[in-house]
Amino acid sequence: MKKFLSLLAMLIIAIAVVGCTPRERRNEHEIEDLGSDYKTKISATVTFWHAMGQANQGVIAEIITEFNKEYPNITVVQQSQGGYTDLRDKILTTLSSGNNPTIAQTYPDHVAAYLQGKAVRELDSYINHARYGMTQEEIEDFIPAYFEEGKIYDTKGTLYSLPFNKSTEVMFYNKTWFYNTKVDGVSLYEKYNLGTVEIVDGKPVFNDNPDAFLSWEDIIEICEVYINSEAYQALSNDDKLKHAGFAADSEANLFITLTQQFGGEYTSLEEPRFRFNNPQSKAAMQWFFDNKEAGLFGTSTKFGTDYSSDAFKAGQIKMTIGSSAGANYNYPGDPDSTFHVGILPYPQFEDVTQFGGIQPEKGQVIQQGTNVTLFKCTDPMEELAGWLFIRFLTGYKAAMIWATKTGYFPIRDSVRTSQEYEDFLSGKKLLLDANTGKWTTIYEPSFIAKTMKVGWEQRNIFYTSPAFPGSSDCRDVVEALVQAVLYGGVSIDQAYEDALDELE
């Protein structure tokens, strides 16, 4: 009922903003040419709303500092609005008053909702502007799939956003536990060809196999080893409820990806738009439920944590799926006192026909992450300043800073193929020997760099879901569906029926 009332309130807001609002008065979009010295001439304050945490806010601050070297009279004020849902809901509530930000971090399904309120400025007139726009080379430098995502809102391919922070999901696993756990005298780390181990000064040194992969079938086997282990069996019955072999971080992503992997359909731009009530999706939900009941699987709800990474670091699970951008949240600290963490691609099925689904030709893993969107402004100078910051934020210099200081993928091909980015991925460093005065090159890739490399290698099997008004609500509803089935005692058929009723 709470989600239904929230959805109802959002629909009322959407209806209310169809009328004239302060930010709709400039529908005739004329961009004033301020001349060749516009960088110092333009003066305005840009408000940038996002959902970034404290660490990434620091990176944005660095980018703003670089921006102000070119645009000294533009003030950019960044404001975190909490999580992505909080950000979406706050923007929806401000559209009717015209108090929305100049620019915002956006998901495609959020933009679809904002477009209903006629609050979003198309970017074609800016990106193609003779003075303020981008060259064709700069436009073509965007990773194509990321750039095209900003044009999915109408049949004309109108550009409403540019790519900002992009990521996917990967699997993190406890390498120390895999190494210490043996089956028939062979460690799980070696049994599943995850790599080799050398003992140096009494400590294991892991040489990871770059082609390592665990299927869902492998994961079930490993989870069974865990729940049959002495350590697990020694837990109290209450503690066993807070432990499992594997967990997924995002329940919504889990639902959508498993539906895709089982050959089902989640949503569509064609009516009916909500299509997840199909045999393949239900088979996927039944499969996960059965493994959860067997004590093998879980989600963050099972462990009473905000994220499954919390349970992973606490040792309650041995494997977890999470965002590549949140890599450091899965890193427990000093591995000598805790455990080493490995990174693997998202699991796929060897065969799902046994569940009634159709095996897709390729695997399925989500392409996620946000874009940046410009809102209509009553002040044309503010709107132009907002575009100029978007142009800088998505340009080469800022994109390089963002890609090398966060867990997000490069949005530009020139960044991805640059020597600087390759050095970042490889962890290339120069050390000066104080005795000889000679420089030595070493390679120590960071945990974030390792995660980004694994995540990017999945790019050929990325999928995206269609964006339309209501598609963001669908994510909220299927997340509640997963929780109802796994932990609420609701039957799968009833949960699907309830979900569709709420959406309709």
XYZ file of C-alpha atoms in Angstrom:
504
model
C 0.000 0.000 0.000
C 2.867 2.379 0.824
C 4.387 1.908 -2.628
C 0.953 2.323 -4.231
C 0.354 5.647 -2.477
C 3.840 6.798 -3.455
C 3.148 5.898 -7.060
C -0.252 7.636 -6.929
C 1.368 10.792 -5.597
C 3.921 10.743 -8.412
C 1.164 10.349 -10.994
C -0.683 13.334 -9.528
C 2.504 15.372 -9.774
C 3.001 14.291 -13.389
C -0.512 15.449 -14.235
C -0.019 18.741 -12.432
C 3.124 19.675 -14.328
C 1.502 19.314 -17.735
C 0.276 22.890 -17.342
C 2.490 25.959 -17.751
C 5.391 26.186 -15.310
C 8.073 28.849 -14.971
C 10.607 26.671 -16.740
C 8.326 26.102 -19.724
C 8.126 29.724 -20.809
C 11.167 29.522 -23.038
C 9.831 26.972 -25.493
C 11.228 28.947 -28.426
C 14.791 27.852 -28.006
C 17.052 30.624 -29.272
C 20.670 30.449 -28.161
C 22.408 33.806 -27.997
C 25.871 33.944 -29.533
C 28.085 35.790 -27.047
C 31.105 35.881 -29.342
C 34.525 34.260 -29.259
C 35.249 35.491 -25.711
C 32.135 33.809 -24.281
C 34.137 31.740 -21.768
C 34.930 34.821 -19.704
C 31.805 36.758 -20.614
C 29.164 34.310 -19.433
C 28.199 34.614 -15.759
C 25.700 32.322 -14.036
C 25.187 29.817 -11.250
C 24.588 26.168 -12.229
C 22.926 23.807 -9.778
C 23.933 20.172 -10.280
C 21.841 17.578 -8.463
C 23.188 14.049 -8.199
C 23.217 10.936 -6.029
C 26.949 10.631 -5.478
C 28.564 9.672 -2.194
C 31.229 11.681 -0.425
C 34.225 10.169 -2.251
C 32.818 10.838 -5.710
C 31.678 14.304 -4.668
C 35.359 15.034 -4.168
C 36.086 13.969 -7.748
C 33.260 16.185 -9.016
C 34.753 19.066 -7.032
C 38.063 18.471 -8.802
C 36.296 18.566 -12.174
C 34.527 21.806 -11.211
C 37.912 23.328 -10.341
C 39.221 22.407 -13.800
C 36.032 23.782 -15.382
C 36.470 27.126 -13.621
C 39.927 27.524 -15.155
C 38.101 27.922 -18.477
C 34.892 29.479 -17.165
C 35.857 31.682 -14.202
C 32.465 33.396 -13.942
C 30.292 30.261 -13.820
C 29.616 28.913 -10.349
C 28.709 25.218 -10.211
C 26.986 24.112 -7.016
C 26.806 20.334 -6.637
C 24.177 18.925 -4.307
C 23.719 15.274 -3.400
C 20.051 14.364 -2.965
C 20.600 10.969 -1.376
C 20.026 7.816 -3.409
C 18.883 7.643 -7.021
C 15.243 7.144 -6.038
C 15.463 10.115 -3.679
C 16.929 12.206 -6.491
C 14.168 11.181 -8.904
C 11.372 11.838 -6.445
C 12.708 15.232 -5.405
C 12.968 16.384 -9.025
C 9.421 15.192 -9.704
C 8.131 17.245 -6.785
C 9.930 20.406 -7.974
C 8.885 20.389 -11.627
C 5.574 22.180 -11.134
C 7.203 25.031 -9.211
C 10.111 25.507 -11.576
C 12.573 24.970 -8.732
C 14.277 22.040 -10.382
C 18.072 22.075 -10.796
C 19.884 23.352 -13.861
C 21.258 19.896 -14.598
C 20.918 16.508 -12.938
C 22.245 12.995 -12.942
C 19.516 10.876 -14.563
C 18.525 7.361 -15.491
C 16.634 6.997 -18.794
C 13.404 5.969 -17.065
C 13.659 9.068 -14.873
C 14.052 11.299 -17.937
C 10.952 9.701 -19.440
C 9.000 10.865 -16.377
C 10.484 14.379 -16.520
C 9.560 14.656 -20.191
C 5.916 14.245 -19.233
C 6.291 17.484 -17.327
C 7.881 19.146 -20.382
C 10.795 20.164 -18.177
C 13.756 18.699 -20.071
C 15.715 20.660 -22.668
C 16.686 18.846 -25.851
C 20.449 18.933 -26.418
C 20.598 18.782 -30.231
C 20.502 22.571 -30.554
C 23.417 22.840 -28.139
C 25.597 19.951 -29.258
C 25.293 21.077 -32.900
C 25.773 24.795 -32.167
C 28.569 26.366 -34.212
C 30.214 27.996 -31.185
C 29.070 26.084 -28.104
C 28.693 22.611 -29.549
C 30.920 19.614 -30.155
C 32.757 18.668 -33.315
C 31.640 15.570 -35.176
C 34.823 13.889 -34.012
C 33.976 14.666 -30.374
C 30.446 13.294 -30.820
C 31.671 10.112 -32.486
C 34.233 9.663 -29.698
C 31.486 8.698 -27.219
C 31.099 4.944 -26.681
C 28.219 4.402 -29.174
C 25.899 2.442 -26.874
C 26.254 5.079 -24.151
C 25.585 7.985 -26.510
C 22.597 6.328 -28.179
C 20.948 5.822 -24.794
C 20.301 9.565 -24.703
C 18.175 9.344 -27.875
C 15.671 6.615 -27.018
C 12.749 8.824 -26.030
C 11.037 9.419 -29.363
C 11.027 8.153 -32.938
C 13.062 11.162 -34.097
C 15.972 10.266 -31.832
C 15.981 13.610 -30.017
C 18.995 13.899 -27.724
C 17.960 14.504 -24.111
C 21.049 13.450 -22.173
C 24.739 12.657 -22.458
C 26.535 9.746 -20.757
C 28.085 10.384 -17.365
C 28.843 7.408 -15.100
C 28.537 3.897 -16.520
C 29.012 0.552 -14.853
C 27.788 -3.028 -14.805
C 27.611 -5.864 -12.272
C 30.356 -8.344 -11.445
C 30.864 -11.054 -8.846
C 33.186 -10.675 -5.864
C 34.376 -13.779 -4.038
C 36.400 -14.612 -0.936
C 39.647 -15.956 -2.409
C 41.052 -16.859 0.993
C 38.066 -19.097 1.768
C 38.229 -20.639 -1.728
C 41.924 -21.410 -1.184
C 41.474 -22.817 2.314
C 38.446 -24.947 1.391
C 39.368 -28.254 -0.210
C 37.332 -30.940 -1.952
C 39.113 -34.267 -2.429
C 42.353 -32.572 -1.437
C 42.052 -29.799 -4.040
C 41.264 -26.207 -3.091
C 38.157 -24.656 -4.631
C 40.391 -21.925 -6.056
C 42.266 -24.500 -8.134
C 39.334 -26.888 -8.712
C 37.389 -24.187 -10.578
C 40.475 -22.958 -12.447
C 40.426 -19.538 -10.814
C 44.218 -19.403 -10.761
C 47.306 -20.758 -9.067
C 48.837 -20.060 -5.673
C 52.419 -19.619 -4.536
C 53.443 -19.570 -0.878
C 55.829 -16.701 -0.193
C 57.039 -16.146 3.374
C 54.282 -18.435 4.578
C 51.502 -16.455 2.875
C 49.524 -17.336 -0.280
C 50.190 -15.212 -3.360
C 47.332 -15.549 -5.842
C 47.961 -15.626 -9.571
C 44.454 -15.131 -10.924
C 43.382 -16.696 -14.189
C 42.280 -13.736 -16.406
C 39.792 -16.024 -18.184
C 38.245 -17.421 -14.993
C 34.472 -17.786 -14.882
C 31.908 -19.449 -12.632
C 28.565 -20.604 -14.020
C 25.411 -20.660 -11.929
C 25.816 -24.434 -11.764
C 29.326 -23.967 -10.321
C 28.022 -21.488 -7.765
C 25.395 -23.932 -6.508
C 28.078 -26.595 -6.049
C 30.286 -24.181 -4.119
C 27.383 -23.026 -1.939
C 26.636 -26.660 -1.078
C 30.256 -27.125 -0.018
C 29.850 -24.140 2.294
C 26.599 -25.174 3.998
C 28.001 -28.683 4.529
C 31.207 -27.335 6.058
C 32.043 -27.692 9.741
C 32.102 -23.912 10.156
C 28.551 -23.536 8.864
C 27.211 -26.542 10.750
C 28.658 -25.151 13.971
C 26.467 -22.037 13.675
C 23.278 -21.770 15.687
C 20.011 -22.088 13.782
C 19.442 -18.345 14.098
C 22.931 -17.591 12.784
C 22.440 -19.950 9.854
C 19.567 -17.734 8.718
C 22.096 -14.898 8.409
C 24.592 -16.913 6.355
C 24.637 -18.281 2.800
C 27.089 -19.134 0.087
C 25.968 -16.419 -2.323
C 23.998 -13.158 -2.333
C 22.871 -10.516 -4.815
C 23.069 -6.833 -3.956
C 20.254 -5.328 -6.059
C 17.007 -7.292 -5.919
C 15.599 -5.347 -8.881
C 18.670 -6.057 -11.024
C 18.561 -9.697 -9.959
C 14.940 -10.022 -11.085
C 15.522 -8.333 -14.442
C 18.769 -10.152 -15.244
C 17.438 -13.583 -14.335
C 14.326 -12.907 -16.436
C 16.662 -12.047 -19.331
C 18.896 -15.070 -18.734
C 15.915 -17.419 -18.689
C 14.819 -16.024 -22.060
C 11.879 -14.007 -20.712
C 10.841 -10.414 -21.313
C 10.793 -7.677 -18.675
C 9.343 -4.539 -20.298
C 8.714 -3.181 -23.790
C 8.079 0.127 -25.534
C 5.037 -1.508 -27.134
C 1.802 -2.219 -25.300
C 1.561 -3.996 -22.962
C 4.679 -2.405 -21.549
C 4.968 -4.501 -18.386
C 5.727 -7.994 -19.684
C 7.485 -9.776 -16.844
C 4.465 -11.973 -16.049
C 5.693 -14.831 -18.226
C 6.699 -18.478 -17.621
C 10.419 -17.812 -18.046
C 10.483 -15.045 -15.442
C 8.473 -17.152 -12.998
C 10.812 -20.094 -13.575
C 13.759 -17.814 -12.775
C 12.076 -16.645 -9.579
C 11.255 -20.239 -8.593
C 14.866 -21.287 -9.201
C 16.252 -18.539 -6.972
C 13.599 -19.191 -4.303
C 14.444 -22.912 -4.191
C 18.134 -22.134 -3.704
C 17.311 -19.582 -1.036
C 15.163 -22.134 0.810
C 18.057 -24.617 0.636
C 20.217 -22.049 2.451
C 22.435 -21.490 -0.593
C 21.332 -18.036 -1.804
C 20.170 -14.756 -0.361
C 19.890 -11.017 -0.911
C 20.667 -8.090 1.383
C 17.185 -8.423 2.932
C 18.093 -11.891 4.250
C 21.088 -10.551 6.155
C 19.428 -7.429 7.486
C 22.010 -5.226 5.775
C 21.630 -2.313 3.387
C 23.860 -4.048 0.840
C 25.087 -7.592 0.378
C 28.629 -6.163 0.397
C 28.164 -5.572 4.139
C 27.389 -9.273 4.660
C 30.288 -10.208 2.380
C 32.833 -8.229 4.376
C 31.390 -9.645 7.603
C 32.009 -13.185 6.339
C 28.324 -14.117 6.154
C 28.599 -14.994 2.457
C 31.429 -16.170 0.221
C 30.263 -14.686 -3.085
C 28.250 -11.602 -3.949
C 27.088 -9.786 -7.054
C 27.344 -6.017 -6.982
C 28.005 -2.945 -9.054
C 31.450 -2.617 -10.588
C 31.317 1.020 -9.485
C 30.931 -0.091 -5.873
C 34.043 -2.263 -5.903
C 35.614 -0.744 -2.803
C 32.476 -1.448 -0.761
C 33.327 -5.149 -1.196
C 36.931 -4.734 -0.072
C 37.307 -5.657 3.609
C 40.615 -3.903 4.190
C 43.978 -5.470 4.949
C 43.829 -9.023 3.483
C 46.413 -10.222 6.028
C 43.875 -9.639 8.795
C 40.690 -10.387 6.817
C 40.647 -12.035 3.396
C 41.651 -11.553 -0.232
C 38.898 -10.643 -2.700
C 38.625 -11.917 -6.262
C 36.563 -10.485 -9.123
C 34.739 -12.568 -11.730
C 32.235 -11.874 -14.538
C 28.502 -12.099 -13.872
C 27.451 -15.781 -13.749
C 25.614 -17.305 -16.717
C 23.811 -20.610 -17.111
C 25.320 -23.554 -18.897
C 21.763 -24.565 -19.808
C 18.378 -23.199 -18.741
C 16.120 -25.307 -20.963
C 15.500 -27.541 -17.947
C 13.586 -24.638 -16.379
C 11.367 -24.052 -19.406
C 13.353 -21.083 -20.658
C 15.208 -20.558 -23.906
C 18.951 -20.094 -23.691
C 19.869 -16.716 -25.231
C 22.591 -16.830 -27.879
C 24.771 -14.687 -25.637
C 24.922 -14.133 -21.909
C 23.085 -11.320 -20.210
C 24.483 -8.707 -17.820
C 23.075 -5.264 -17.150
C 24.498 -2.055 -18.588
C 23.786 0.453 -15.876
C 24.743 3.919 -14.863
C 23.427 7.396 -15.355
C 23.513 10.242 -17.816
C 23.380 13.993 -17.283
C 20.351 16.037 -18.343
C 19.684 19.758 -18.831
C 16.418 21.281 -17.605
C 14.604 24.232 -19.151
C 15.538 27.461 -17.408
C 13.813 30.832 -17.344
C 17.268 32.426 -17.443
C 18.912 31.670 -20.807
C 22.345 32.411 -19.350
C 21.861 29.764 -16.637
C 20.724 27.234 -19.222
C 23.708 27.934 -21.493
C 26.055 27.689 -18.503
C 24.447 24.367 -17.627
C 25.104 23.069 -21.128
C 28.717 24.253 -21.031
C 29.277 22.346 -17.803
C 27.690 19.244 -19.338
C 29.991 19.625 -22.334
C 33.015 19.864 -20.032
C 31.833 17.079 -17.716
C 31.527 14.685 -20.661
C 34.648 15.928 -22.457
C 38.012 14.189 -22.581
C 39.699 15.874 -19.608
C 36.852 15.360 -17.135
C 36.054 11.899 -18.482
C 39.673 10.873 -17.853
C 39.574 12.200 -14.285
C 36.281 10.405 -13.633
C 37.388 7.077 -15.153
C 40.686 6.920 -13.271
C 39.440 8.117 -9.868
C 36.122 6.292 -9.573
C 34.869 2.797 -10.367
C 33.093 3.881 -13.556
C 33.903 3.017 -17.162
C 35.234 5.544 -19.672
C 32.434 7.158 -21.663
C 34.807 8.118 -24.491
C 36.766 5.829 -26.754
C 39.739 8.214 -26.679
C 39.922 7.788 -22.890
C 39.511 4.021 -23.022
C 42.310 3.594 -25.578
C 44.677 6.187 -24.112
C 48.041 5.289 -22.632
C 47.089 7.082 -19.417
C 44.061 4.843 -18.952
C 46.025 1.716 -19.867
C 48.623 2.676 -17.263
C 45.801 3.111 -14.725
C 44.375 -0.344 -15.464
C 47.798 -1.999 -15.276
C 48.797 -0.077 -12.149
C 51.962 1.170 -13.812
C 54.218 3.057 -11.401
C 57.767 4.390 -11.476
C 59.857 3.886 -8.340
C 63.173 5.607 -7.684
C 65.866 3.445 -6.097
C 67.519 5.705 -3.526
C 70.752 3.685 -3.638
C 71.256 3.472 -7.414
C 69.318 6.554 -8.495
C 67.571 4.444 -11.152
C 63.865 4.331 -11.924
C 62.088 0.972 -11.905
C 58.704 0.267 -13.485
C 56.324 -1.859 -11.430
C 52.725 -2.907 -12.039
C 50.311 -2.971 -9.104
C 46.744 -2.526 -10.373
C 44.296 -1.228 -7.796
C 41.227 -3.185 -6.744
C 39.047 -0.687 -8.640
C 41.163 -1.095 -11.781
C 40.892 -4.881 -11.612
C 37.126 -4.630 -11.211
C 36.746 -2.221 -14.130
C 38.761 -4.517 -16.361
C 36.553 -7.528 -15.556
C 33.390 -5.457 -15.954
C 34.401 -3.986 -19.292
C 35.205 -7.417 -20.717
C 31.467 -8.185 -20.452
C 30.494 -5.302 -22.769
C 29.451 -7.595 -25.630
C 26.653 -9.071 -23.509
C 25.336 -5.854 -21.930
C 21.577 -5.385 -22.053
C 19.439 -2.329 -21.298
C 15.752 -2.067 -20.475
C 13.390 0.269 -22.395
C 12.714 3.638 -20.761
C 9.190 5.052 -20.634
C 6.945 6.787 -18.086
C 6.428 4.222 -15.350
C 9.501 2.112 -16.077
C 11.281 3.396 -12.970
C 8.198 2.475 -10.916
C 8.419 -1.017 -12.414
C 11.872 -1.463 -10.878
C 10.495 -0.517 -7.471
C 7.599 -2.945 -7.854
C 9.668 -5.961 -8.940
C 12.077 -5.316 -6.062
C 9.083 -5.597 -3.718
C 8.013 -8.716 -5.636
C 11.355 -10.413 -4.929
C 11.139 -9.540 -1.241
C 7.542 -10.801 -1.023
C 8.435 -14.166 -2.584
C 11.729 -14.739 -0.791
C 10.846 -13.436 2.658
C 7.135 -12.591 2.801
C 5.581 -15.998 2.271
C 3.739 -14.827 -0.862
C 3.351 -17.344 -3.681
C 5.035 -16.563 -6.978
C 1.741 -16.356 -8.891
C 0.220 -14.060 -6.288
C 3.325 -11.841 -6.150
C 3.296 -11.370 -9.925
C -0.415 -10.615 -9.886
C 0.022 -8.087 -7.070
C 2.892 -6.416 -8.929
C 0.870 -5.962 -12.098
C -2.126 -4.679 -10.130
C 0.050 -2.061 -8.484
C 1.545 -0.919 -11.790
C -1.852 -0.725 -13.476
